[in-house]
Amino acid sequence: MTSNINIAVFISGGGTNLAALIEGQDKNVFKGKIKLVLSNKKSAYGLVRAQNAGIKNIVEKDNEKILKILQDENIDLIVLAGYLKILPDFIIKNFENRIINIHPSLIPSFCGDGFYGIKVHEKVIESGVKLTGATTHFVTAETDMGPIIMQEAVKVNFEDSPEVLQKRVLKVEHRILVESVRLFCQGSLKVIENRVKIER
């Protein structure tokens, strides 16, 4: 894919990953255009970020309407940037290997149903592991189990609170999410069975 990629970013909250993507777009890091920001919550601050950046933003909960919006806007790539809602199979099938999610742990640890937001970091600290991190992956029907694109580790300090750890992991999230989108837009991601080969 060498032409401009139309991107839809899905959010449910503050949109810091969205902010990183907008910055990446402004700096021409990737050959893509964020055409649409969609949220399932009216209160999501990420909608304000989109508005400030001049990006079309929509609040919609109905999945059938969401699919039609994506088709009408000619979306090539969906990025789930803190979208706290499970996508239905019919959207996933329509966008097979074209939905990227960011998760705040090293999948397959601390992921799946119930593992989102601050809860992930609470469980990481409770477990006593010394490393956590962030993962980008393609979305499949099984939550957080799609082919992994990128991972980066973060040290867990004994003194960390979940909030402190979350901030440290967020920096990694921003970096690998923008890089994953860049690789997608230049056609460098090849899915082979349940693995992703990066062809740089």
PDB file of N, CA and C in Angstrom, residues 17 101-125 127 129-137 143-146 148-156 165-174 176-177:
ATOM      1  N   ASN A  17      -3.470   8.194  23.015  1.00  0.00           N
ATOM      2  CA  ASN A  17      -2.932   7.486  21.856  1.00  0.00           C
ATOM      3  C   ASN A  17      -3.378   8.166  20.557  1.00  0.00           C
ATOM      4  N   ASN A 101      -5.075  -2.909  17.296  1.00  0.00           N
ATOM      5  CA  ASN A 101      -5.400  -2.561  18.685  1.00  0.00           C
ATOM      6  C   ASN A 101      -4.107  -2.359  19.467  1.00  0.00           C
ATOM      7  N   ILE A 102      -4.157  -1.460  20.452  1.00  0.00           N
ATOM      8  CA  ILE A 102      -3.051  -1.280  21.389  1.00  0.00           C
ATOM      9  C   ILE A 102      -3.501  -1.798  22.745  1.00  0.00           C
ATOM     10  N   HIS A 103      -2.663  -2.626  23.367  1.00  0.00           N
ATOM     11  CA  HIS A 103      -3.010  -3.188  24.679  1.00  0.00           C
ATOM     12  C   HIS A 103      -1.856  -2.930  25.651  1.00  0.00           C
ATOM     13  N   PRO A 104      -2.175  -2.518  26.903  1.00  0.00           N
ATOM     14  CA  PRO A 104      -1.124  -2.125  27.847  1.00  0.00           C
ATOM     15  C   PRO A 104      -0.504  -3.272  28.647  1.00  0.00           C
ATOM     16  N   SER A 105      -0.118  -4.334  27.951  1.00  0.00           N
ATOM     17  CA  SER A 105       0.644  -5.417  28.580  1.00  0.00           C
ATOM     18  C   SER A 105       1.357  -6.179  27.474  1.00  0.00           C
ATOM     19  N   LEU A 106       2.201  -7.124  27.884  1.00  0.00           N
ATOM     20  CA  LEU A 106       2.869  -7.983  26.917  1.00  0.00           C
ATOM     21  C   LEU A 106       1.985  -9.212  26.689  1.00  0.00           C
ATOM     22  N   ILE A 107       1.131  -9.127  25.693  1.00  0.00           N
ATOM     23  CA  ILE A 107       0.250 -10.245  25.344  1.00  0.00           C
ATOM     24  C   ILE A 107       1.114 -11.485  25.074  1.00  0.00           C
ATOM     25  N   PRO A 108       0.759 -12.687  25.562  1.00  0.00           N
ATOM     26  CA  PRO A 108      -0.549 -13.094  26.077  1.00  0.00           C
ATOM     27  C   PRO A 108      -0.735 -12.935  27.588  1.00  0.00           C
ATOM     28  N   SER A 109       0.124 -12.202  28.266  1.00  0.00           N
ATOM     29  CA  SER A 109      -0.077 -11.957  29.697  1.00  0.00           C
ATOM     30  C   SER A 109      -1.018 -10.774  29.907  1.00  0.00           C
ATOM     31  N   PHE A 110      -1.842 -10.856  30.943  1.00  0.00           N
ATOM     32  CA  PHE A 110      -2.694  -9.748  31.385  1.00  0.00           C
ATOM     33  C   PHE A 110      -3.538  -9.173  30.244  1.00  0.00           C
ATOM     34  N   CYS A 111      -4.269 -10.051  29.591  1.00  0.00           N
ATOM     35  CA  CYS A 111      -5.115  -9.606  28.485  1.00  0.00           C
ATOM     36  C   CYS A 111      -6.383 -10.446  28.449  1.00  0.00           C
ATOM     37  N   GLY A 112      -7.269 -10.106  27.543  1.00  0.00           N
ATOM     38  CA  GLY A 112      -8.538 -10.819  27.419  1.00  0.00           C
ATOM     39  C   GLY A 112      -9.651 -10.106  28.170  1.00  0.00           C
ATOM     40  N   ASP A 113     -10.756 -10.786  28.339  1.00  0.00           N
ATOM     41  CA  ASP A 113     -11.939 -10.174  28.953  1.00  0.00           C
ATOM     42  C   ASP A 113     -11.627  -9.643  30.352  1.00  0.00           C
ATOM     43  N   GLY A 114     -12.011  -8.399  30.589  1.00  0.00           N
ATOM     44  CA  GLY A 114     -11.837  -7.782  31.903  1.00  0.00           C
ATOM     45  C   GLY A 114     -10.506  -7.075  32.104  1.00  0.00           C
ATOM     46  N   PHE A 115      -9.569  -7.282  31.184  1.00  0.00           N
ATOM     47  CA  PHE A 115      -8.262  -6.626  31.307  1.00  0.00           C
ATOM     48  C   PHE A 115      -8.222  -5.384  30.420  1.00  0.00           C
ATOM     49  N   TYR A 116      -8.495  -4.244  31.019  1.00  0.00           N
ATOM     50  CA  TYR A 116      -8.440  -2.975  30.276  1.00  0.00           C
ATOM     51  C   TYR A 116      -8.136  -1.850  31.253  1.00  0.00           C
ATOM     52  N   GLY A 117      -7.588  -0.757  30.707  1.00  0.00           N
ATOM     53  CA  GLY A 117      -7.314   0.429  31.515  1.00  0.00           C
ATOM     54  C   GLY A 117      -6.431   0.144  32.717  1.00  0.00           C
ATOM     55  N   ILE A 118      -6.737   0.807  33.812  1.00  0.00           N
ATOM     56  CA  ILE A 118      -5.935   0.709  35.033  1.00  0.00           C
ATOM     57  C   ILE A 118      -5.955  -0.701  35.622  1.00  0.00           C
ATOM     58  N   LYS A 119      -6.993  -1.481  35.312  1.00  0.00           N
ATOM     59  CA  LYS A 119      -7.102  -2.846  35.842  1.00  0.00           C
ATOM     60  C   LYS A 119      -5.902  -3.706  35.441  1.00  0.00           C
ATOM     61  N   VAL A 120      -5.414  -3.498  34.229  1.00  0.00           N
ATOM     62  CA  VAL A 120      -4.253  -4.258  33.757  1.00  0.00           C
ATOM     63  C   VAL A 120      -3.056  -4.003  34.666  1.00  0.00           C
ATOM     64  N   HIS A 121      -2.804  -2.744  34.972  1.00  0.00           N
ATOM     65  CA  HIS A 121      -1.630  -2.379  35.758  1.00  0.00           C
ATOM     66  C   HIS A 121      -1.777  -2.823  37.224  1.00  0.00           C
ATOM     67  N   GLU A 122      -2.993  -2.811  37.720  1.00  0.00           N
ATOM     68  CA  GLU A 122      -3.238  -3.334  39.073  1.00  0.00           C
ATOM     69  C   GLU A 122      -2.882  -4.811  39.155  1.00  0.00           C
ATOM     70  N   LYS A 123      -3.311  -5.572  38.142  1.00  0.00           N
ATOM     71  CA  LYS A 123      -3.033  -7.014  38.128  1.00  0.00           C
ATOM     72  C   LYS A 123      -1.540  -7.298  37.931  1.00  0.00           C
ATOM     73  N   VAL A 124      -0.891  -6.475  37.123  1.00  0.00           N
ATOM     74  CA  VAL A 124       0.557  -6.626  36.910  1.00  0.00           C
ATOM     75  C   VAL A 124       1.296  -6.478  38.235  1.00  0.00           C
ATOM     76  N   ILE A 125       0.972  -5.421  38.990  1.00  0.00           N
ATOM     77  CA  ILE A 125       1.641  -5.180  40.268  1.00  0.00           C
ATOM     78  C   ILE A 125       1.321  -6.287  41.268  1.00  0.00           C
ATOM     79  N   SER A 127       0.703  -9.325  40.706  1.00  0.00           N
ATOM     80  CA  SER A 127       1.324 -10.596  40.314  1.00  0.00           C
ATOM     81  C   SER A 127       2.798 -10.683  40.702  1.00  0.00           C
ATOM     82  N   VAL A 129       5.297  -9.628  38.759  1.00  0.00           N
ATOM     83  CA  VAL A 129       6.196  -9.729  37.600  1.00  0.00           C
ATOM     84  C   VAL A 129       7.123  -8.521  37.556  1.00  0.00           C
ATOM     85  N   LYS A 130       8.271  -8.697  36.944  1.00  0.00           N
ATOM     86  CA  LYS A 130       9.281  -7.636  36.889  1.00  0.00           C
ATOM     87  C   LYS A 130       9.227  -6.839  35.589  1.00  0.00           C
ATOM     88  N   LEU A 131       8.535  -7.395  34.587  1.00  0.00           N
ATOM     89  CA  LEU A 131       8.411  -6.706  33.305  1.00  0.00           C
ATOM     90  C   LEU A 131       6.956  -6.693  32.847  1.00  0.00           C
ATOM     91  N   THR A 132       6.546  -5.583  32.297  1.00  0.00           N
ATOM     92  CA  THR A 132       5.267  -5.493  31.595  1.00  0.00           C
ATOM     93  C   THR A 132       5.566  -4.770  30.288  1.00  0.00           C
ATOM     94  N   GLY A 133       4.600  -4.081  29.733  1.00  0.00           N
ATOM     95  CA  GLY A 133       4.872  -3.375  28.488  1.00  0.00           C
ATOM     96  C   GLY A 133       3.609  -3.098  27.713  1.00  0.00           C
ATOM     97  N   ALA A 134       3.754  -3.015  26.400  1.00  0.00           N
ATOM     98  CA  ALA A 134       2.611  -2.739  25.530  1.00  0.00           C
ATOM     99  C   ALA A 134       2.736  -3.573  24.266  1.00  0.00           C
ATOM    100  N   THR A 135       1.590  -3.848  23.660  1.00  0.00           N
ATOM    101  CA  THR A 135       1.513  -4.703  22.464  1.00  0.00           C
ATOM    102  C   THR A 135       0.562  -4.077  21.453  1.00  0.00           C
ATOM    103  N   THR A 136       0.971  -4.073  20.194  1.00  0.00           N
ATOM    104  CA  THR A 136       0.020  -3.791  19.114  1.00  0.00           C
ATOM    105  C   THR A 136      -0.243  -5.110  18.402  1.00  0.00           C
ATOM    106  N   HIS A 137      -1.498  -5.306  18.007  1.00  0.00           N
ATOM    107  CA  HIS A 137      -1.858  -6.549  17.324  1.00  0.00           C
ATOM    108  C   HIS A 137      -3.052  -6.316  16.412  1.00  0.00           C
ATOM    109  N   THR A 143     -10.713 -11.926  21.946  1.00  0.00           N
ATOM    110  CA  THR A 143     -10.200 -10.685  22.535  1.00  0.00           C
ATOM    111  C   THR A 143      -8.708 -10.754  22.835  1.00  0.00           C
ATOM    112  N   ASP A 144      -7.963  -9.794  22.278  1.00  0.00           N
ATOM    113  CA  ASP A 144      -6.521  -9.621  22.519  1.00  0.00           C
ATOM    114  C   ASP A 144      -5.669 -10.798  22.046  1.00  0.00           C
ATOM    115  N   MET A 145      -6.193 -11.639  21.164  1.00  0.00           N
ATOM    116  CA  MET A 145      -5.453 -12.831  20.746  1.00  0.00           C
ATOM    117  C   MET A 145      -5.028 -12.789  19.278  1.00  0.00           C
ATOM    118  N   GLY A 146      -5.215 -11.662  18.611  1.00  0.00           N
ATOM    119  CA  GLY A 146      -4.849 -11.567  17.195  1.00  0.00           C
ATOM    120  C   GLY A 146      -3.342 -11.510  16.996  1.00  0.00           C
ATOM    121  N   ILE A 148       0.341 -10.610  16.690  1.00  0.00           N
ATOM    122  CA  ILE A 148       1.080  -9.517  17.339  1.00  0.00           C
ATOM    123  C   ILE A 148       1.962  -8.795  16.325  1.00  0.00           C
ATOM    124  N   ILE A 149       1.871  -7.468  16.312  1.00  0.00           N
ATOM    125  CA  ILE A 149       2.675  -6.646  15.399  1.00  0.00           C
ATOM    126  C   ILE A 149       3.961  -6.192  16.089  1.00  0.00           C
ATOM    127  N   MET A 150       3.815  -5.506  17.208  1.00  0.00           N
ATOM    128  CA  MET A 150       4.983  -5.002  17.942  1.00  0.00           C
ATOM    129  C   MET A 150       4.766  -5.140  19.441  1.00  0.00           C
ATOM    130  N   GLN A 151       5.879  -5.313  20.167  1.00  0.00           N
ATOM    131  CA  GLN A 151       5.853  -5.299  21.627  1.00  0.00           C
ATOM    132  C   GLN A 151       7.083  -4.563  22.135  1.00  0.00           C
ATOM    133  N   GLU A 152       6.911  -3.908  23.272  1.00  0.00           N
ATOM    134  CA  GLU A 152       8.057  -3.277  23.930  1.00  0.00           C
ATOM    135  C   GLU A 152       7.874  -3.422  25.435  1.00  0.00           C
ATOM    136  N   ALA A 153       8.950  -3.815  26.120  1.00  0.00           N
ATOM    137  CA  ALA A 153       8.887  -4.088  27.553  1.00  0.00           C
ATOM    138  C   ALA A 153       9.143  -2.837  28.389  1.00  0.00           C
ATOM    139  N   VAL A 154       8.547  -2.850  29.582  1.00  0.00           N
ATOM    140  CA  VAL A 154       8.706  -1.779  30.564  1.00  0.00           C
ATOM    141  C   VAL A 154       8.994  -2.440  31.916  1.00  0.00           C
ATOM    142  N   LYS A 155       9.983  -1.921  32.633  1.00  0.00           N
ATOM    143  CA  LYS A 155      10.335  -2.470  33.942  1.00  0.00           C
ATOM    144  C   LYS A 155       9.261  -2.111  34.970  1.00  0.00           C
ATOM    145  N   VAL A 156       8.944  -3.065  35.831  1.00  0.00           N
ATOM    146  CA  VAL A 156       8.010  -2.813  36.937  1.00  0.00           C
ATOM    147  C   VAL A 156       8.830  -2.629  38.207  1.00  0.00           C
ATOM    148  N   LEU A 165       2.804   3.277  36.963  1.00  0.00           N
ATOM    149  CA  LEU A 165       3.143   2.281  35.943  1.00  0.00           C
ATOM    150  C   LEU A 165       2.395   2.558  34.644  1.00  0.00           C
ATOM    151  N   GLN A 166       1.147   2.944  34.770  1.00  0.00           N
ATOM    152  CA  GLN A 166       0.333   3.252  33.588  1.00  0.00           C
ATOM    153  C   GLN A 166       0.963   4.361  32.749  1.00  0.00           C
ATOM    154  N   LYS A 167       1.464   5.396  33.426  1.00  0.00           N
ATOM    155  CA  LYS A 167       2.089   6.518  32.701  1.00  0.00           C
ATOM    156  C   LYS A 167       3.341   6.058  31.964  1.00  0.00           C
ATOM    157  N   ARG A 168       4.113   5.179  32.584  1.00  0.00           N
ATOM    158  CA  ARG A 168       5.340   4.683  31.952  1.00  0.00           C
ATOM    159  C   ARG A 168       5.005   3.826  30.733  1.00  0.00           C
ATOM    160  N   VAL A 169       3.987   2.996  30.878  1.00  0.00           N
ATOM    161  CA  VAL A 169       3.576   2.130  29.763  1.00  0.00           C
ATOM    162  C   VAL A 169       2.989   2.967  28.620  1.00  0.00           C
ATOM    163  N   LEU A 170       2.271   4.028  28.957  1.00  0.00           N
ATOM    164  CA  LEU A 170       1.648   4.881  27.934  1.00  0.00           C
ATOM    165  C   LEU A 170       2.667   5.439  26.949  1.00  0.00           C
ATOM    166  N   LYS A 171       3.839   5.801  27.445  1.00  0.00           N
ATOM    167  CA  LYS A 171       4.883   6.338  26.553  1.00  0.00           C
ATOM    168  C   LYS A 171       5.258   5.310  25.491  1.00  0.00           C
ATOM    169  N   VAL A 172       5.333   4.053  25.925  1.00  0.00           N
ATOM    170  CA  VAL A 172       5.641   2.967  24.989  1.00  0.00           C
ATOM    171  C   VAL A 172       4.464   2.742  24.038  1.00  0.00           C
ATOM    172  N   GLU A 173       3.246   2.776  24.581  1.00  0.00           N
ATOM    173  CA  GLU A 173       2.053   2.620  23.739  1.00  0.00           C
ATOM    174  C   GLU A 173       2.073   3.608  22.577  1.00  0.00           C
ATOM    175  N   HIS A 174       2.306   4.879  22.907  1.00  0.00           N
ATOM    176  CA  HIS A 174       2.300   5.921  21.877  1.00  0.00           C
ATOM    177  C   HIS A 174       3.313   5.619  20.784  1.00  0.00           C
ATOM    178  N   ILE A 176       4.885   2.658  19.907  1.00  0.00           N
ATOM    179  CA  ILE A 176       4.707   1.469  19.058  1.00  0.00           C
ATOM    180  C   ILE A 176       3.421   1.531  18.246  1.00  0.00           C
ATOM    181  N   LEU A 177       2.421   2.280  18.729  1.00  0.00           N
ATOM    182  CA  LEU A 177       1.191   2.414  17.945  1.00  0.00           C
ATOM    183  C   LEU A 177       1.458   3.221  16.679  1.00  0.00           C
TER     184      LEU A 177
END
